[in-house]
Tab-separated table of C-alpha atoms in Angstrom:
chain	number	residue	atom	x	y	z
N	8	UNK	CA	83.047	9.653	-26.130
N	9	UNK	CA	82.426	10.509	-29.747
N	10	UNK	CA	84.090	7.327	-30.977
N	11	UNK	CA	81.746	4.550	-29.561
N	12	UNK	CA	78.375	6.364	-29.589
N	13	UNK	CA	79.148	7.178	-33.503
N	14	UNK	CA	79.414	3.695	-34.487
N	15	UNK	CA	75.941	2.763	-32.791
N	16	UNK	CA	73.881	5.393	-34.778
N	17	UNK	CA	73.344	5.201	-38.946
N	18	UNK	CA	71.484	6.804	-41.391
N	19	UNK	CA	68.676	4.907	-43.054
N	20	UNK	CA	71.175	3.725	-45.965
N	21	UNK	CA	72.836	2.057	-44.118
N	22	UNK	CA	76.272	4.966	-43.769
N	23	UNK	CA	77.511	5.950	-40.565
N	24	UNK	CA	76.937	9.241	-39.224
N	25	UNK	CA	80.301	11.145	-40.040
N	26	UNK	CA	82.331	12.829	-36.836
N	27	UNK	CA	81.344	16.517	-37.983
N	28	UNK	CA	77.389	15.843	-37.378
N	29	UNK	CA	78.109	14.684	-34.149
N	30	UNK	CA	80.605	18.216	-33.444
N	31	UNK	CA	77.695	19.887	-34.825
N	32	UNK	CA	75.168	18.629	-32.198
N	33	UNK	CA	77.687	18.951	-29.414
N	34	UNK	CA	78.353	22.567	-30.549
N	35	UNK	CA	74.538	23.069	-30.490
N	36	UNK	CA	74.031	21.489	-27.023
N	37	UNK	CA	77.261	23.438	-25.529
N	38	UNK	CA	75.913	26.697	-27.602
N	39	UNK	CA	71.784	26.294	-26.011
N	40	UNK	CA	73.600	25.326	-22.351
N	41	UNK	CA	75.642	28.646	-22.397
N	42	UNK	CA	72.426	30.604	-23.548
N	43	UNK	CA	70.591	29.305	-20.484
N	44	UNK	CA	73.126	30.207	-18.496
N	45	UNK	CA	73.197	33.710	-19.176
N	46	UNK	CA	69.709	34.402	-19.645
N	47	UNK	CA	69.325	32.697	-16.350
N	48	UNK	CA	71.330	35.345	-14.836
N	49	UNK	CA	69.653	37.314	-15.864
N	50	UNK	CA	65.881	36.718	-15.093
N	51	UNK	CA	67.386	35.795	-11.585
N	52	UNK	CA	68.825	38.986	-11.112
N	53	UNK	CA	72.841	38.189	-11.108
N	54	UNK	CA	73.142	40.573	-13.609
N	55	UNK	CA	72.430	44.629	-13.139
N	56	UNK	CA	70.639	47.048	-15.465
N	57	UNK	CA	73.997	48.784	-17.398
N	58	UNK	CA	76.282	46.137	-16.754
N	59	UNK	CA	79.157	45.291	-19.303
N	60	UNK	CA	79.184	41.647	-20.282
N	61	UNK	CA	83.074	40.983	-21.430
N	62	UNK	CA	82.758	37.450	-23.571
N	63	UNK	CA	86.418	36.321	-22.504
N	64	UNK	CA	86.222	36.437	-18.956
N	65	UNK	CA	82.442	34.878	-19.376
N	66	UNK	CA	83.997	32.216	-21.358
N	67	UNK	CA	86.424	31.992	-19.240
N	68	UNK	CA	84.266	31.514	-16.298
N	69	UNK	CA	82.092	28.759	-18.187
N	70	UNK	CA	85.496	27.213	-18.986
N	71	UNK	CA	84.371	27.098	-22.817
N	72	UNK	CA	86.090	29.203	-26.015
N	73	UNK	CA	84.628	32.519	-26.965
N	74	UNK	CA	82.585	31.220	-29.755
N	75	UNK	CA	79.505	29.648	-28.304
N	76	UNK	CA	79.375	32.814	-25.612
N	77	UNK	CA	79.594	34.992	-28.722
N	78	UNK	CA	76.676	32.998	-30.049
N	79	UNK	CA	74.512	33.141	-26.992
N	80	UNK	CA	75.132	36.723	-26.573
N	81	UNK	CA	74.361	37.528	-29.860
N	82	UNK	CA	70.480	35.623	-29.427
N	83	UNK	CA	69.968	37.781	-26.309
N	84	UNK	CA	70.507	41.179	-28.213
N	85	UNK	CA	67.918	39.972	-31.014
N	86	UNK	CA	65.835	38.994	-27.902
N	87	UNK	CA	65.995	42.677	-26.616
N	88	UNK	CA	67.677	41.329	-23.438
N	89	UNK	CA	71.036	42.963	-23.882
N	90	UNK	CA	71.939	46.036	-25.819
N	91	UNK	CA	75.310	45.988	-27.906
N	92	UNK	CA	76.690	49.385	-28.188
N	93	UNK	CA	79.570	48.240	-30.126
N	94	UNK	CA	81.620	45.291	-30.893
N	95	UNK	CA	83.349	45.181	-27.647
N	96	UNK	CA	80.457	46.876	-25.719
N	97	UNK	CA	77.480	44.422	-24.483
N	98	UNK	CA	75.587	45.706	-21.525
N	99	UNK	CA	72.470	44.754	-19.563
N	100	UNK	CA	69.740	47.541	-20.973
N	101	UNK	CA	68.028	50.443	-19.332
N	102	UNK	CA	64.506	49.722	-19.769
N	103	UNK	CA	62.742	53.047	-20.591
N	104	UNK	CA	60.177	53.876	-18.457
N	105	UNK	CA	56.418	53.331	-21.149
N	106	UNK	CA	58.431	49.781	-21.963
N	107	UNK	CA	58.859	49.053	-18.001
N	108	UNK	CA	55.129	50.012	-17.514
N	109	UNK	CA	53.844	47.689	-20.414
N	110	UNK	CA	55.525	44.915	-19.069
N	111	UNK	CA	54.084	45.397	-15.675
N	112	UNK	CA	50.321	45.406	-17.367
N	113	UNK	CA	51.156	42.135	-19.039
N	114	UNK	CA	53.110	40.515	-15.695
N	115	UNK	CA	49.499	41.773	-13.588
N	116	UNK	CA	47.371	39.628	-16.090
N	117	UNK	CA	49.715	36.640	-17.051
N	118	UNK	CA	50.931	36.312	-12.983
N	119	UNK	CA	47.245	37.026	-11.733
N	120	UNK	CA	46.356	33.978	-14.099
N	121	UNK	CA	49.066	31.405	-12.836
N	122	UNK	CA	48.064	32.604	-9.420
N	123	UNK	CA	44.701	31.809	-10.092
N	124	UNK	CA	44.918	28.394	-11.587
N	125	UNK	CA	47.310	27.387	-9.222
N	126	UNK	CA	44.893	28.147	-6.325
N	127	UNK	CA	42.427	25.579	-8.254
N	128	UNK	CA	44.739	22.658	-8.948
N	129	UNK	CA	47.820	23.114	-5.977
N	130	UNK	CA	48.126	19.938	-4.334
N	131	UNK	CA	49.603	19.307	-0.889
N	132	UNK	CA	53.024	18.427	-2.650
N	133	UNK	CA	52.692	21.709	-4.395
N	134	UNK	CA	51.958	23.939	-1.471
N	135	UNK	CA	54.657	22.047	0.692
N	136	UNK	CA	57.458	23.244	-2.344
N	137	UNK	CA	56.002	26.702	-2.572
N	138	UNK	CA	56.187	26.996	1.546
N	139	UNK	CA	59.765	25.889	1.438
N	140	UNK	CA	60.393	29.077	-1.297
N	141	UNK	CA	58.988	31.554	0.836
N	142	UNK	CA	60.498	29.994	3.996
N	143	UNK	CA	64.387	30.115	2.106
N	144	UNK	CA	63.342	33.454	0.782
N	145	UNK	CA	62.957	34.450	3.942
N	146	UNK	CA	65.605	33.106	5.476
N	147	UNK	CA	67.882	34.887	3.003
N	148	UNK	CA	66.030	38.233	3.169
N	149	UNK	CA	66.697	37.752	7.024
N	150	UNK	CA	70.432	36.739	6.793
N	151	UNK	CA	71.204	39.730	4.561
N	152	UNK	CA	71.979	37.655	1.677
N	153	UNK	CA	70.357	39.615	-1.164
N	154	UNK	CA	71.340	37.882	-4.191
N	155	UNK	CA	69.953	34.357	-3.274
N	156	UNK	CA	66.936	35.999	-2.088
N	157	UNK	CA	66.402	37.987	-5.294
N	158	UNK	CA	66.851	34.583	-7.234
N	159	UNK	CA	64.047	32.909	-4.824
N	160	UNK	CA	61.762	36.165	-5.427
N	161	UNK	CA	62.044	34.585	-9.021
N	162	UNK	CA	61.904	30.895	-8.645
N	163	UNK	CA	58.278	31.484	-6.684
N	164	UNK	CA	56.587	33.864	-9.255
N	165	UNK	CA	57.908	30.951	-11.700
N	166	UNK	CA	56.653	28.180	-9.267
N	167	UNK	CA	53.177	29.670	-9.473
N	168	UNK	CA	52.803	29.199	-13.104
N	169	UNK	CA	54.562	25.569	-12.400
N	170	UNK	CA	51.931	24.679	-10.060
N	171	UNK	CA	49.251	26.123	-12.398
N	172	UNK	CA	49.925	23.782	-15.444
N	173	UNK	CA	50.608	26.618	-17.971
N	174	UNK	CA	53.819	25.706	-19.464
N	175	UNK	CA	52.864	28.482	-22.140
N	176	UNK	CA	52.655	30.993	-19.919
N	177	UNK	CA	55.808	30.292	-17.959
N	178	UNK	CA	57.692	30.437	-21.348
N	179	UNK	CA	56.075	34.269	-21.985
N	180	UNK	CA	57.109	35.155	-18.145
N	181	UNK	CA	60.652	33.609	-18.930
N	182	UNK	CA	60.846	36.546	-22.378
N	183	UNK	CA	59.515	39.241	-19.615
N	184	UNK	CA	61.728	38.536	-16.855
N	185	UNK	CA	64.874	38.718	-18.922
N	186	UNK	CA	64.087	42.252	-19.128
N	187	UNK	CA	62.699	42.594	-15.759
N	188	UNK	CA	64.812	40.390	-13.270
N	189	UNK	CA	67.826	42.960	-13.482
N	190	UNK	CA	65.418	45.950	-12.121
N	191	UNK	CA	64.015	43.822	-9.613
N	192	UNK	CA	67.724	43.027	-8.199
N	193	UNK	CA	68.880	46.399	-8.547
N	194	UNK	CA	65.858	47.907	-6.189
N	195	UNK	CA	65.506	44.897	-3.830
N	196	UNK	CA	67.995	45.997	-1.441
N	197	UNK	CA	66.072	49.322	-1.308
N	198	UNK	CA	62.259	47.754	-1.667
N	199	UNK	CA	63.372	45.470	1.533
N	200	UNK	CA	60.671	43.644	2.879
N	201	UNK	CA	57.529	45.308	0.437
N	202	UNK	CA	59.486	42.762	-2.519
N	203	UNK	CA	57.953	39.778	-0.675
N	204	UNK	CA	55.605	40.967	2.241
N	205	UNK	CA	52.355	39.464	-0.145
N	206	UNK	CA	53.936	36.495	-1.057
N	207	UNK	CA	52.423	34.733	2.250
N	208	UNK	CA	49.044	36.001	0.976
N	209	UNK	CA	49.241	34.309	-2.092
N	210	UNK	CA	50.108	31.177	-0.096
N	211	UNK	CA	47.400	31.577	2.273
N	212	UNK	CA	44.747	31.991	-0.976
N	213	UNK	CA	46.135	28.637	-2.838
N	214	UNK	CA	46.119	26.831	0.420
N	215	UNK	CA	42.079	27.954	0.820
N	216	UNK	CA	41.850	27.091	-3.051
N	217	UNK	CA	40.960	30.617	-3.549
N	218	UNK	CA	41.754	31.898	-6.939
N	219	UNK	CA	40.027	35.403	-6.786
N	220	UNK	CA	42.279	35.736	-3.756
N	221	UNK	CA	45.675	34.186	-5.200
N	222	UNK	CA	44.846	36.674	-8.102
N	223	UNK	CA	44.868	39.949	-5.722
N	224	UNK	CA	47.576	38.661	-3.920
N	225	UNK	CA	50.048	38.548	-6.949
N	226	UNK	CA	48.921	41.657	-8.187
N	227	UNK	CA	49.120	43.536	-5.124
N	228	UNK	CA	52.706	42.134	-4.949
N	229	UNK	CA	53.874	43.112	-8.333
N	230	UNK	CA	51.799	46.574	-7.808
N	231	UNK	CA	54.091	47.259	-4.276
N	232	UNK	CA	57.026	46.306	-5.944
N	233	UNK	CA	56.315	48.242	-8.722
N	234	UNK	CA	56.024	51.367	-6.488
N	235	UNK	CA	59.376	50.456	-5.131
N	236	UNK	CA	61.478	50.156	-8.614
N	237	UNK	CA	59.468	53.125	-9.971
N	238	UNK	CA	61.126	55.165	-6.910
N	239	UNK	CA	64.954	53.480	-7.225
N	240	UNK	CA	66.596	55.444	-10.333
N	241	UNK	CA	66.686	52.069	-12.035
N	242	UNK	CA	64.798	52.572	-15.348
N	243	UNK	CA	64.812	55.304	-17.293
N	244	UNK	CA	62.400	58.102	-17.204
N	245	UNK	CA	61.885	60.432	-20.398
N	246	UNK	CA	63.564	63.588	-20.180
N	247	UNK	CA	61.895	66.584	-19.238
């Protein structure tokens, strides 16, 4: 508890560290875990494009007060990852269609990359864990169950910058997916197997250590799905 860890820590005078500092961090921690959470739902696709996020029953789901939810929610409209129509009105945007399309040019170059240095520095270990992905992905596609396989989609674009060493660039995916991962949920159902039918081929091109080929792979798998979400009503074209 508070109590004994309080006593063990003291500022440089000498004084012990007073309760509130230690409420403060816990508040901070509690506030950044709560963030995660929801952003992670949404770059995993739990969350759908227009969806109303309702900070009481999320708080009550977390099993935390209002506040820190508040807070969290609050850092993902300044992040452009939820809209806030009003005070009681938080939803999961619309992405228009020229900011869907920019994102896509950036995910082909950033993704290609990971692709590409992950083909040059995968070890066995690495292409074991990225086989397992695609084999649960599959397994889930298979079995119908469309929300764990949307989350796998995720974890094994992520993986490849993982395996690649670019802890930058996974952070920059991270930004784009918030916006991204609810369209790719909302059309996977309808994109069926095109959302992952070139994932083996980015396997098969890390396992040859072939980053030219890992690099076309990715791309021609964001490309297809592309083609799908472009056709699924769920972004928003201008108006004629």
């Amino acid at each position: 508890g508070i109590g004994p860890v309080n006593a063990r820590y003291r500022h440089s005078t000498g004084a012990r560290i007073g309760h509130h500092a230690f409420d403060a961090i816990e508040h901070v921690r509690l506030g950044e875990a709560v963030y995660q959470r929801i952003a992670d739902a949404l770059v995993r696709g739990e969350l759908r494009p227009s969806e109303r996020l309702k900070i009481r029953d999320i708080a009550g789901e977390m099993g935390t007060s209002v506040t820190p939810v508040r807070d969290a929610i609050l850092r993902l409209v300044q992040d452009g990852a939820l809209v806030q129509r009003s005070p009681r009105d938080i939803r999961v945007p619309v992405l228009k269609l020229d900011e869907y399309l920019e994102i896509r040019r950036i995910r082909l170059e950033l993704e290609g990359l990971a692709a590409e240095d992950a083909a040059r520095k995968a070890t066995i270990d690495d292409i074991a864990r990225l086989a397992s992905i695609l084999a649960d992905n599959e397994r889930a596609f298979t079995e119908g169950h469309v929300e764990e396989a949307v989350a796998l989609n995720q974890v094994f674009h992520f993986a490849l910058a993982e395996v690649a060493g670019l802890g930058q660039l996974r952070a920059i995916l991270h930004r784009l997916w918030l916006k991204i991962g609810p369209i790719i949920s909302a059309a996977y159902e309808r994109g069926g197997r095109a959302m992952i039918e070139h994932h083996p081929a980015v396997l098969d091109a890390i396992r040859r250590s072939d980053p030219a080929g890992a690099r076309a792979a990715i791309q021609r798998d964001i490309t297809c799905g592309s083609d799908v979400i472009l056709g699924a009503d769920v972004i928003a074209f201008p108006s004629d």
